[in-house]
Amino acid sequence: DTRIETTTDEVAPEKPFYYVTYTKIGPYGRVYVGRTSGYGDIESIVRDRDSQHHMNQQGYGKARPSTYLKATLKGGYWTRLGDPSYWFIRGSEQIQIEQYRKLGISGNDRNGISPKNDSLLDYLWEAIKYEL
């Protein structure tokens, strides 16, 4: 009996690739917003990201999906820069961070998108288009 081991990359293309934002509730009701991506279902993608999350050490709870979108381009992570779904998630993350900041409960000490990022307005516009 000879077994051939397969890597995730060989199996993954059969599963959908998603871009996801998530929130984590911390001490005093502060809300941390992050993003992740991966093959499979939304819950497992977020759970995998959360397993070694840096905010766990600061008392933040379980990550919960907040927005997600299936990739429109094949190739997963490697094609993200040209994928409108990735652009949506980048914009969505930043919008959520700003919303929690306005409420005074953001757990993010930095932006999801640098103000110096040349694509900032493109990311935000992509997220806003889905909300309209």
mmCIF file of N, CA and C in Angstrom:
data_model
loop_
_atom_site.group_PDB
_atom_site.id
_atom_site.type_symbol
_atom_site.label_atom_id
_atom_site.label_comp_id
_atom_site.label_asym_id
_atom_site.label_seq_id
_atom_site.Cartn_x
_atom_site.Cartn_y
_atom_site.Cartn_z
ATOM 1 N N ASP A 1 0.853 -1.192 0.000
ATOM 2 C CA ASP A 1 0.000 0.000 0.000
ATOM 3 C C ASP A 1 0.890 1.243 0.000
ATOM 4 N N THR A 2 0.924 1.924 -1.111
ATOM 5 C CA THR A 2 1.709 3.143 -1.232
ATOM 6 C C THR A 2 0.771 4.329 -1.162
ATOM 7 N N ARG A 3 1.078 5.246 -0.270
ATOM 8 C CA ARG A 3 0.258 6.444 -0.126
ATOM 9 C C ARG A 3 1.013 7.636 -0.686
ATOM 10 N N ILE A 4 0.276 8.473 -1.353
ATOM 11 C CA ILE A 4 0.862 9.695 -1.874
ATOM 12 C C ILE A 4 0.286 10.850 -1.080
ATOM 13 N N GLU A 5 1.154 11.600 -0.454
ATOM 14 C CA GLU A 5 0.718 12.765 0.309
ATOM 15 C C GLU A 5 0.440 13.913 -0.654
ATOM 16 N N THR A 6 -0.623 14.650 -0.392
ATOM 17 C CA THR A 6 -0.925 15.815 -1.212
ATOM 18 C C THR A 6 -0.806 17.061 -0.356
ATOM 19 N N THR A 7 -0.453 18.148 -0.966
ATOM 20 C CA THR A 7 -0.373 19.407 -0.245
ATOM 21 C C THR A 7 -1.702 20.134 -0.347
ATOM 22 N N THR A 8 -1.886 21.120 0.505
ATOM 23 C CA THR A 8 -3.107 21.924 0.470
ATOM 24 C C THR A 8 -3.289 22.558 -0.899
ATOM 25 N N ASP A 9 -2.187 23.008 -1.512
ATOM 26 C CA ASP A 9 -2.288 23.654 -2.816
ATOM 27 C C ASP A 9 -2.849 22.720 -3.879
ATOM 28 N N GLU A 10 -2.569 21.426 -3.757
ATOM 29 C CA GLU A 10 -3.078 20.481 -4.752
ATOM 30 C C GLU A 10 -4.559 20.190 -4.549
ATOM 31 N N VAL A 11 -5.035 20.259 -3.324
ATOM 32 C CA VAL A 11 -6.426 19.948 -3.004
ATOM 33 C C VAL A 11 -7.300 21.206 -3.023
ATOM 34 N N ALA A 12 -6.740 22.318 -2.567
ATOM 35 C CA ALA A 12 -7.501 23.547 -2.346
ATOM 36 C C ALA A 12 -8.287 24.065 -3.551
ATOM 37 N N PRO A 13 -7.782 23.980 -4.781
ATOM 38 C CA PRO A 13 -8.559 24.563 -5.884
ATOM 39 C C PRO A 13 -9.970 23.994 -6.037
ATOM 40 N N GLU A 14 -10.246 22.848 -5.435
ATOM 41 C CA GLU A 14 -11.590 22.280 -5.491
ATOM 42 C C GLU A 14 -12.540 23.018 -4.545
ATOM 43 N N LYS A 15 -11.993 23.727 -3.568
ATOM 44 C CA LYS A 15 -12.797 24.474 -2.608
ATOM 45 C C LYS A 15 -12.801 25.946 -3.009
ATOM 46 N N PRO A 16 -13.873 26.670 -2.653
ATOM 47 C CA PRO A 16 -13.900 28.100 -2.976
ATOM 48 C C PRO A 16 -12.899 28.889 -2.119
ATOM 49 N N PHE A 17 -12.384 29.964 -2.661
ATOM 50 C CA PHE A 17 -11.480 30.854 -1.946
ATOM 51 C C PHE A 17 -12.263 32.093 -1.546
ATOM 52 N N TYR A 18 -12.158 32.485 -0.286
ATOM 53 C CA TYR A 18 -12.892 33.635 0.237
ATOM 54 C C TYR A 18 -11.955 34.655 0.863
ATOM 55 N N TYR A 19 -12.356 35.915 0.776
ATOM 56 C CA TYR A 19 -11.751 37.006 1.523
ATOM 57 C C TYR A 19 -12.752 37.362 2.613
ATOM 58 N N VAL A 20 -12.267 37.549 3.838
ATOM 59 C CA VAL A 20 -13.161 37.694 4.988
ATOM 60 C C VAL A 20 -12.656 38.787 5.930
ATOM 61 N N THR A 21 -13.574 39.581 6.468
ATOM 62 C CA THR A 21 -13.256 40.427 7.612
ATOM 63 C C THR A 21 -13.901 39.781 8.833
ATOM 64 N N TYR A 22 -13.339 40.082 9.988
ATOM 65 C CA TYR A 22 -13.857 39.522 11.234
ATOM 66 C C TYR A 22 -13.711 40.558 12.338
ATOM 67 N N THR A 23 -14.452 40.357 13.404
ATOM 68 C CA THR A 23 -14.333 41.201 14.590
ATOM 69 C C THR A 23 -14.026 40.329 15.794
ATOM 70 N N LYS A 24 -13.348 40.945 16.758
ATOM 71 C CA LYS A 24 -13.052 40.312 18.044
ATOM 72 C C LYS A 24 -13.395 41.344 19.121
ATOM 73 N N ILE A 25 -14.152 40.913 20.120
ATOM 74 C CA ILE A 25 -14.545 41.821 21.197
ATOM 75 C C ILE A 25 -13.555 41.663 22.338
ATOM 76 N N GLY A 26 -13.062 42.796 22.801
ATOM 77 C CA GLY A 26 -12.048 42.778 23.852
ATOM 78 C C GLY A 26 -12.521 43.406 25.137
ATOM 79 N N PRO A 27 -11.570 43.630 26.022
ATOM 80 C CA PRO A 27 -11.884 44.264 27.300
ATOM 81 C C PRO A 27 -12.583 45.605 27.087
ATOM 82 N N TYR A 28 -13.526 45.889 27.945
ATOM 83 C CA TYR A 28 -14.274 47.144 27.929
ATOM 84 C C TYR A 28 -15.070 47.328 26.643
ATOM 85 N N GLY A 29 -15.378 46.236 25.947
ATOM 86 C CA GLY A 29 -16.202 46.308 24.753
ATOM 87 C C GLY A 29 -15.505 46.844 23.514
ATOM 88 N N ARG A 30 -14.193 46.914 23.552
ATOM 89 C CA ARG A 30 -13.450 47.377 22.380
ATOM 90 C C ARG A 30 -13.564 46.336 21.266
ATOM 91 N N VAL A 31 -13.627 46.797 20.012
ATOM 92 C CA VAL A 31 -13.819 45.904 18.871
ATOM 93 C C VAL A 31 -12.617 45.988 17.937
ATOM 94 N N TYR A 32 -11.968 44.861 17.763
ATOM 95 C CA TYR A 32 -10.852 44.753 16.829
ATOM 96 C C TYR A 32 -11.388 44.200 15.512
ATOM 97 N N VAL A 33 -10.993 44.802 14.384
ATOM 98 C CA VAL A 33 -11.396 44.348 13.057
ATOM 99 C C VAL A 33 -10.148 43.879 12.318
ATOM 100 N N GLY A 34 -10.249 42.718 11.705
ATOM 101 C CA GLY A 34 -9.137 42.200 10.913
ATOM 102 C C GLY A 34 -9.661 41.551 9.650
ATOM 103 N N ARG A 35 -8.728 41.049 8.852
ATOM 104 C CA ARG A 35 -9.119 40.358 7.617
ATOM 105 C C ARG A 35 -8.237 39.143 7.429
ATOM 106 N N THR A 36 -8.779 38.211 6.665
ATOM 107 C CA THR A 36 -8.062 36.988 6.361
ATOM 108 C C THR A 36 -8.604 36.442 5.045
ATOM 109 N N SER A 37 -8.052 35.339 4.606
ATOM 110 C CA SER A 37 -8.533 34.706 3.376
ATOM 111 C C SER A 37 -8.148 33.235 3.411
ATOM 112 N N GLY A 38 -8.806 32.461 2.556
ATOM 113 C CA GLY A 38 -8.453 31.057 2.477
ATOM 114 C C GLY A 38 -9.475 30.238 1.717
ATOM 115 N N TYR A 39 -9.140 28.981 1.552
ATOM 116 C CA TYR A 39 -10.017 28.013 0.891
ATOM 117 C C TYR A 39 -10.939 27.370 1.906
ATOM 118 N N GLY A 40 -12.171 27.106 1.506
ATOM 119 C CA GLY A 40 -13.103 26.396 2.373
ATOM 120 C C GLY A 40 -14.282 27.250 2.776
ATOM 121 N N ASP A 41 -14.800 26.978 3.982
ATOM 122 C CA ASP A 41 -15.959 27.721 4.462
ATOM 123 C C ASP A 41 -15.505 28.880 5.352
ATOM 124 N N ILE A 42 -16.352 29.876 5.443
ATOM 125 C CA ILE A 42 -16.036 31.124 6.150
ATOM 126 C C ILE A 42 -15.617 30.869 7.602
ATOM 127 N N GLU A 43 -16.391 30.071 8.312
ATOM 128 C CA GLU A 43 -16.110 29.811 9.730
ATOM 129 C C GLU A 43 -14.732 29.190 9.938
ATOM 130 N N SER A 44 -14.369 28.215 9.113
ATOM 131 C CA SER A 44 -13.071 27.565 9.298
ATOM 132 C C SER A 44 -11.917 28.492 8.919
ATOM 133 N N ILE A 45 -12.123 29.351 7.925
ATOM 134 C CA ILE A 45 -11.090 30.320 7.541
ATOM 135 C C ILE A 45 -10.816 31.269 8.711
ATOM 136 N N VAL A 46 -11.883 31.772 9.329
ATOM 137 C CA VAL A 46 -11.734 32.686 10.464
ATOM 138 C C VAL A 46 -11.169 31.948 11.670
ATOM 139 N N ARG A 47 -11.636 30.748 11.922
ATOM 140 C CA ARG A 47 -11.137 29.956 13.054
ATOM 141 C C ARG A 47 -9.630 29.702 12.914
ATOM 142 N N ASP A 48 -9.187 29.378 11.704
ATOM 143 C CA ASP A 48 -7.760 29.156 11.480
ATOM 144 C C ASP A 48 -6.958 30.421 11.774
ATOM 145 N N ARG A 49 -7.452 31.566 11.317
ATOM 146 C CA ARG A 49 -6.750 32.830 11.574
ATOM 147 C C ARG A 49 -6.729 33.141 13.065
ATOM 148 N N ASP A 50 -7.824 32.856 13.744
ATOM 149 C CA ASP A 50 -7.963 33.196 15.151
ATOM 150 C C ASP A 50 -7.102 32.326 16.065
ATOM 151 N N SER A 51 -6.742 31.147 15.614
ATOM 152 C CA SER A 51 -6.035 30.203 16.488
ATOM 153 C C SER A 51 -4.715 30.748 17.029
ATOM 154 N N GLN A 52 -4.040 31.566 16.286
ATOM 155 C CA GLN A 52 -2.770 32.145 16.735
ATOM 156 C C GLN A 52 -2.805 33.679 16.705
ATOM 157 N N HIS A 53 -3.982 34.258 16.930
ATOM 158 C CA HIS A 53 -4.150 35.706 16.790
ATOM 159 C C HIS A 53 -3.420 36.470 17.894
ATOM 160 N N HIS A 54 -2.751 37.545 17.512
ATOM 161 C CA HIS A 54 -1.999 38.347 18.474
ATOM 162 C C HIS A 54 -2.894 39.048 19.500
ATOM 163 N N MET A 55 -4.162 39.261 19.187
ATOM 164 C CA MET A 55 -5.052 39.946 20.136
ATOM 165 C C MET A 55 -5.601 39.004 21.213
ATOM 166 N N ASN A 56 -5.421 37.711 21.032
ATOM 167 C CA ASN A 56 -5.867 36.757 22.058
ATOM 168 C C ASN A 56 -5.138 37.016 23.375
ATOM 169 N N GLN A 57 -3.876 37.393 23.288
ATOM 170 C CA GLN A 57 -3.068 37.642 24.482
ATOM 171 C C GLN A 57 -3.497 38.917 25.204
ATOM 172 N N GLN A 58 -4.281 39.737 24.547
ATOM 173 C CA GLN A 58 -4.753 40.982 25.153
ATOM 174 C C GLN A 58 -6.191 40.865 25.655
ATOM 175 N N GLY A 59 -6.697 39.647 25.738
ATOM 176 C CA GLY A 59 -8.013 39.425 26.306
ATOM 177 C C GLY A 59 -9.170 39.513 25.335
ATOM 178 N N TYR A 60 -8.891 39.496 24.039
ATOM 179 C CA TYR A 60 -9.964 39.544 23.045
ATOM 180 C C TYR A 60 -10.551 38.162 22.844
ATOM 181 N N GLY A 61 -11.855 38.137 22.627
ATOM 182 C CA GLY A 61 -12.578 36.881 22.465
ATOM 183 C C GLY A 61 -12.453 36.292 21.067
ATOM 184 N N LYS A 62 -13.310 35.328 20.830
ATOM 185 C CA LYS A 62 -13.332 34.595 19.568
ATOM 186 C C LYS A 62 -13.638 35.511 18.385
ATOM 187 N N ALA A 63 -12.912 35.308 17.275
ATOM 188 C CA ALA A 63 -13.167 36.063 16.053
ATOM 189 C C ALA A 63 -14.466 35.584 15.412
ATOM 190 N N ARG A 64 -15.232 36.552 14.924
ATOM 191 C CA ARG A 64 -16.494 36.242 14.240
ATOM 192 C C ARG A 64 -16.517 36.961 12.893
ATOM 193 N N PRO A 65 -16.905 36.256 11.832
ATOM 194 C CA PRO A 65 -16.953 36.890 10.508
ATOM 195 C C PRO A 65 -17.879 38.097 10.507
ATOM 196 N N SER A 66 -17.470 39.154 9.799
ATOM 197 C CA SER A 66 -18.340 40.321 9.669
ATOM 198 C C SER A 66 -18.718 40.575 8.205
ATOM 199 N N THR A 67 -17.785 40.463 7.285
ATOM 200 C CA THR A 67 -18.113 40.530 5.854
ATOM 201 C C THR A 67 -17.265 39.488 5.136
ATOM 202 N N TYR A 68 -17.749 39.017 4.020
ATOM 203 C CA TYR A 68 -16.957 38.073 3.230
ATOM 204 C C TYR A 68 -17.422 38.108 1.785
ATOM 205 N N LEU A 69 -16.528 37.706 0.915
ATOM 206 C CA LEU A 69 -16.842 37.668 -0.500
ATOM 207 C C LEU A 69 -15.972 36.599 -1.158
ATOM 208 N N LYS A 70 -16.606 35.803 -1.997
ATOM 209 C CA LYS A 70 -15.893 34.764 -2.729
ATOM 210 C C LYS A 70 -14.981 35.425 -3.767
ATOM 211 N N ALA A 71 -13.800 34.882 -3.936
ATOM 212 C CA ALA A 71 -12.859 35.403 -4.929
ATOM 213 C C ALA A 71 -13.479 35.349 -6.316
ATOM 214 N N THR A 72 -13.215 36.368 -7.108
ATOM 215 C CA THR A 72 -13.705 36.370 -8.487
ATOM 216 C C THR A 72 -12.638 35.882 -9.457
ATOM 217 N N LEU A 73 -11.384 35.833 -8.997
ATOM 218 C CA LEU A 73 -10.293 35.323 -9.821
ATOM 219 C C LEU A 73 -9.778 34.014 -9.242
ATOM 220 N N LYS A 74 -9.420 33.075 -10.089
ATOM 221 C CA LYS A 74 -8.800 31.839 -9.624
ATOM 222 C C LYS A 74 -7.362 32.129 -9.230
ATOM 223 N N GLY A 75 -6.847 31.331 -8.323
ATOM 224 C CA GLY A 75 -5.459 31.500 -7.909
ATOM 225 C C GLY A 75 -5.313 31.912 -6.461
ATOM 226 N N GLY A 76 -6.444 32.176 -5.792
ATOM 227 C CA GLY A 76 -6.407 32.495 -4.368
ATOM 228 C C GLY A 76 -5.545 33.693 -4.040
ATOM 229 N N TYR A 77 -4.763 33.556 -2.999
ATOM 230 C CA TYR A 77 -3.941 34.633 -2.460
ATOM 231 C C TYR A 77 -3.057 35.272 -3.535
ATOM 232 N N TRP A 78 -2.558 34.490 -4.455
ATOM 233 C CA TRP A 78 -1.588 34.979 -5.441
ATOM 234 C C TRP A 78 -2.200 35.901 -6.486
ATOM 235 N N THR A 79 -3.514 35.891 -6.646
ATOM 236 C CA THR A 79 -4.152 36.767 -7.636
ATOM 237 C C THR A 79 -4.934 37.904 -6.977
ATOM 238 N N ARG A 80 -4.775 38.069 -5.669
ATOM 239 C CA ARG A 80 -5.587 39.011 -4.895
ATOM 240 C C ARG A 80 -5.511 40.451 -5.388
ATOM 241 N N LEU A 81 -4.346 40.894 -5.813
ATOM 242 C CA LEU A 81 -4.203 42.312 -6.162
ATOM 243 C C LEU A 81 -5.061 42.728 -7.346
ATOM 244 N N GLY A 82 -5.460 41.781 -8.184
ATOM 245 C CA GLY A 82 -6.332 42.099 -9.307
ATOM 246 C C GLY A 82 -7.779 41.704 -9.080
ATOM 247 N N ASP A 83 -8.094 41.194 -7.892
ATOM 248 C CA ASP A 83 -9.431 40.664 -7.615
ATOM 249 C C ASP A 83 -10.318 41.698 -6.925
ATOM 250 N N PRO A 84 -11.428 42.085 -7.547
ATOM 251 C CA PRO A 84 -12.347 43.050 -6.918
ATOM 252 C C PRO A 84 -12.857 42.578 -5.549
ATOM 253 N N SER A 85 -12.943 41.291 -5.336
ATOM 254 C CA SER A 85 -13.393 40.775 -4.035
ATOM 255 C C SER A 85 -12.385 41.127 -2.944
ATOM 256 N N TYR A 86 -11.110 41.035 -3.257
ATOM 257 C CA TYR A 86 -10.059 41.413 -2.308
ATOM 258 C C TYR A 86 -10.123 42.910 -2.028
ATOM 259 N N TRP A 87 -10.333 43.695 -3.078
ATOM 260 C CA TRP A 87 -10.431 45.139 -2.909
ATOM 261 C C TRP A 87 -11.607 45.483 -1.995
ATOM 262 N N PHE A 88 -12.728 44.792 -2.192
ATOM 263 C CA PHE A 88 -13.892 44.994 -1.328
ATOM 264 C C PHE A 88 -13.536 44.733 0.132
ATOM 265 N N ILE A 89 -12.866 43.631 0.403
ATOM 266 C CA ILE A 89 -12.539 43.264 1.784
ATOM 267 C C ILE A 89 -11.582 44.272 2.400
ATOM 268 N N ARG A 90 -10.612 44.733 1.637
ATOM 269 C CA ARG A 90 -9.697 45.765 2.158
ATOM 270 C C ARG A 90 -10.487 47.010 2.543
ATOM 271 N N GLY A 91 -11.371 47.460 1.673
ATOM 272 C CA GLY A 91 -12.177 48.638 1.963
ATOM 273 C C GLY A 91 -13.125 48.414 3.120
ATOM 274 N N SER A 92 -13.747 47.249 3.159
ATOM 275 C CA SER A 92 -14.683 46.927 4.235
ATOM 276 C C SER A 92 -13.988 46.934 5.594
ATOM 277 N N GLU A 93 -12.800 46.375 5.657
ATOM 278 C CA GLU A 93 -12.049 46.375 6.916
ATOM 279 C C GLU A 93 -11.812 47.810 7.393
ATOM 280 N N GLN A 94 -11.355 48.681 6.490
ATOM 281 C CA GLN A 94 -11.058 50.061 6.877
ATOM 282 C C GLN A 94 -12.321 50.804 7.303
ATOM 283 N N ILE A 95 -13.407 50.609 6.592
ATOM 284 C CA ILE A 95 -14.671 51.266 6.950
ATOM 285 C C ILE A 95 -15.132 50.820 8.335
ATOM 286 N N GLN A 96 -15.040 49.529 8.630
ATOM 287 C CA GLN A 96 -15.438 49.034 9.949
ATOM 288 C C GLN A 96 -14.562 49.620 11.053
ATOM 289 N N ILE A 97 -13.245 49.674 10.804
ATOM 290 C CA ILE A 97 -12.336 50.270 11.794
ATOM 291 C C ILE A 97 -12.759 51.702 12.088
ATOM 292 N N GLU A 98 -13.034 52.469 11.035
ATOM 293 C CA GLU A 98 -13.441 53.872 11.210
ATOM 294 C C GLU A 98 -14.767 53.989 11.953
ATOM 295 N N GLN A 99 -15.700 53.089 11.680
ATOM 296 C CA GLN A 99 -16.993 53.132 12.374
ATOM 297 C C GLN A 99 -16.809 52.911 13.881
ATOM 298 N N TYR A 100 -15.984 51.931 14.259
ATOM 299 C CA TYR A 100 -15.755 51.682 15.682
ATOM 300 C C TYR A 100 -14.952 52.813 16.326
ATOM 301 N N ARG A 101 -14.060 53.445 15.570
ATOM 302 C CA ARG A 101 -13.324 54.605 16.099
ATOM 303 C C ARG A 101 -14.287 55.743 16.413
ATOM 304 N N LYS A 102 -15.233 55.996 15.509
ATOM 305 C CA LYS A 102 -16.205 57.070 15.733
ATOM 306 C C LYS A 102 -17.025 56.812 16.996
ATOM 307 N N LEU A 103 -17.258 55.545 17.294
ATOM 308 C CA LEU A 103 -17.999 55.179 18.499
ATOM 309 C C LEU A 103 -17.106 55.176 19.744
ATOM 310 N N GLY A 104 -15.797 55.328 19.536
ATOM 311 C CA GLY A 104 -14.851 55.334 20.649
ATOM 312 C C GLY A 104 -14.538 53.967 21.206
ATOM 313 N N ILE A 105 -14.778 52.903 20.414
ATOM 314 C CA ILE A 105 -14.557 51.545 20.932
ATOM 315 C C ILE A 105 -13.661 50.696 20.026
ATOM 316 N N SER A 106 -12.880 51.328 19.169
ATOM 317 C CA SER A 106 -12.021 50.557 18.278
ATOM 318 C C SER A 106 -10.853 49.939 19.037
ATOM 319 N N GLY A 107 -10.590 48.683 18.736
ATOM 320 C CA GLY A 107 -9.430 47.993 19.290
ATOM 321 C C GLY A 107 -8.236 48.026 18.351
ATOM 322 N N ASN A 108 -8.403 48.666 17.197
ATOM 323 C CA ASN A 108 -7.315 48.751 16.219
ATOM 324 C C ASN A 108 -6.474 49.997 16.504
ATOM 325 N N ASP A 109 -5.175 49.789 16.675
ATOM 326 C CA ASP A 109 -4.308 50.944 16.892
ATOM 327 C C ASP A 109 -3.747 51.491 15.585
ATOM 328 N N ARG A 110 -3.989 50.796 14.476
ATOM 329 C CA ARG A 110 -3.601 51.296 13.155
ATOM 330 C C ARG A 110 -4.701 51.036 12.147
ATOM 331 N N ASN A 111 -4.563 51.686 11.021
ATOM 332 C CA ASN A 111 -5.514 51.490 9.928
ATOM 333 C C ASN A 111 -5.280 50.149 9.249
ATOM 334 N N GLY A 112 -6.326 49.620 8.643
ATOM 335 C CA GLY A 112 -6.185 48.438 7.809
ATOM 336 C C GLY A 112 -5.472 48.780 6.511
ATOM 337 N N ILE A 113 -5.670 50.018 6.046
ATOM 338 C CA ILE A 113 -5.021 50.519 4.836
ATOM 339 C C ILE A 113 -4.266 51.790 5.209
ATOM 340 N N SER A 114 -2.995 51.828 4.911
ATOM 341 C CA SER A 114 -2.195 53.010 5.198
ATOM 342 C C SER A 114 -2.732 54.214 4.424
ATOM 343 N N PRO A 115 -2.749 55.382 5.049
ATOM 344 C CA PRO A 115 -3.158 56.591 4.325
ATOM 345 C C PRO A 115 -2.238 56.879 3.134
ATOM 346 N N LYS A 116 -1.053 56.301 3.131
ATOM 347 C CA LYS A 116 -0.093 56.499 2.039
ATOM 348 C C LYS A 116 -0.272 55.483 0.914
ATOM 349 N N ASN A 117 -1.171 54.526 1.105
ATOM 350 C CA ASN A 117 -1.396 53.487 0.087
ATOM 351 C C ASN A 117 -2.075 54.111 -1.132
ATOM 352 N N ASP A 118 -1.440 53.975 -2.287
ATOM 353 C CA ASP A 118 -1.984 54.568 -3.517
ATOM 354 C C ASP A 118 -3.363 54.028 -3.891
ATOM 355 N N SER A 119 -3.726 52.845 -3.396
ATOM 356 C CA SER A 119 -5.009 52.224 -3.736
ATOM 357 C C SER A 119 -6.097 52.478 -2.686
ATOM 358 N N LEU A 120 -5.820 53.292 -1.688
ATOM 359 C CA LEU A 120 -6.768 53.528 -0.596
ATOM 360 C C LEU A 120 -8.165 53.871 -1.096
ATOM 361 N N LEU A 121 -8.289 54.864 -1.945
ATOM 362 C CA LEU A 121 -9.619 55.280 -2.413
ATOM 363 C C LEU A 121 -10.271 54.208 -3.273
ATOM 364 N N ASP A 122 -9.485 53.463 -4.029
ATOM 365 C CA ASP A 122 -10.035 52.366 -4.838
ATOM 366 C C ASP A 122 -10.616 51.276 -3.941
ATOM 367 N N TYR A 123 -9.898 50.914 -2.875
ATOM 368 C CA TYR A 123 -10.393 49.906 -1.933
ATOM 369 C C TYR A 123 -11.694 50.369 -1.289
ATOM 370 N N LEU A 124 -11.696 51.624 -0.824
ATOM 371 C CA LEU A 124 -12.896 52.153 -0.175
ATOM 372 C C LEU A 124 -14.073 52.213 -1.141
ATOM 373 N N TRP A 125 -13.828 52.643 -2.361
ATOM 374 C CA TRP A 125 -14.903 52.734 -3.349
ATOM 375 C C TRP A 125 -15.487 51.348 -3.633
ATOM 376 N N GLU A 126 -14.651 50.339 -3.729
ATOM 377 C CA GLU A 126 -15.138 48.983 -4.000
ATOM 378 C C GLU A 126 -16.065 48.514 -2.876
ATOM 379 N N ALA A 127 -15.706 48.823 -1.639
ATOM 380 C CA ALA A 127 -16.561 48.440 -0.500
ATOM 381 C C ALA A 127 -17.859 49.240 -0.491
ATOM 382 N N ILE A 128 -17.774 50.514 -0.779
ATOM 383 C CA ILE A 128 -18.966 51.362 -0.792
ATOM 384 C C ILE A 128 -19.941 50.923 -1.876
ATOM 385 N N LYS A 129 -19.441 50.511 -3.028
ATOM 386 C CA LYS A 129 -20.326 50.060 -4.112
ATOM 387 C C LYS A 129 -21.212 48.912 -3.667
ATOM 388 N N TYR A 130 -20.700 48.002 -2.842
ATOM 389 C CA TYR A 130 -21.497 46.874 -2.377
ATOM 390 C C TYR A 130 -22.544 47.296 -1.363
ATOM 391 N N GLU A 131 -22.300 48.387 -0.666
ATOM 392 C CA GLU A 131 -23.224 48.848 0.374
ATOM 393 C C GLU A 131 -24.375 49.664 -0.204
ATOM 394 N N LEU A 132 -24.228 50.164 -1.441
ATOM 395 C CA LEU A 132 -25.247 51.034 -2.025
ATOM 396 C C LEU A 132 -26.444 50.252 -2.517
#
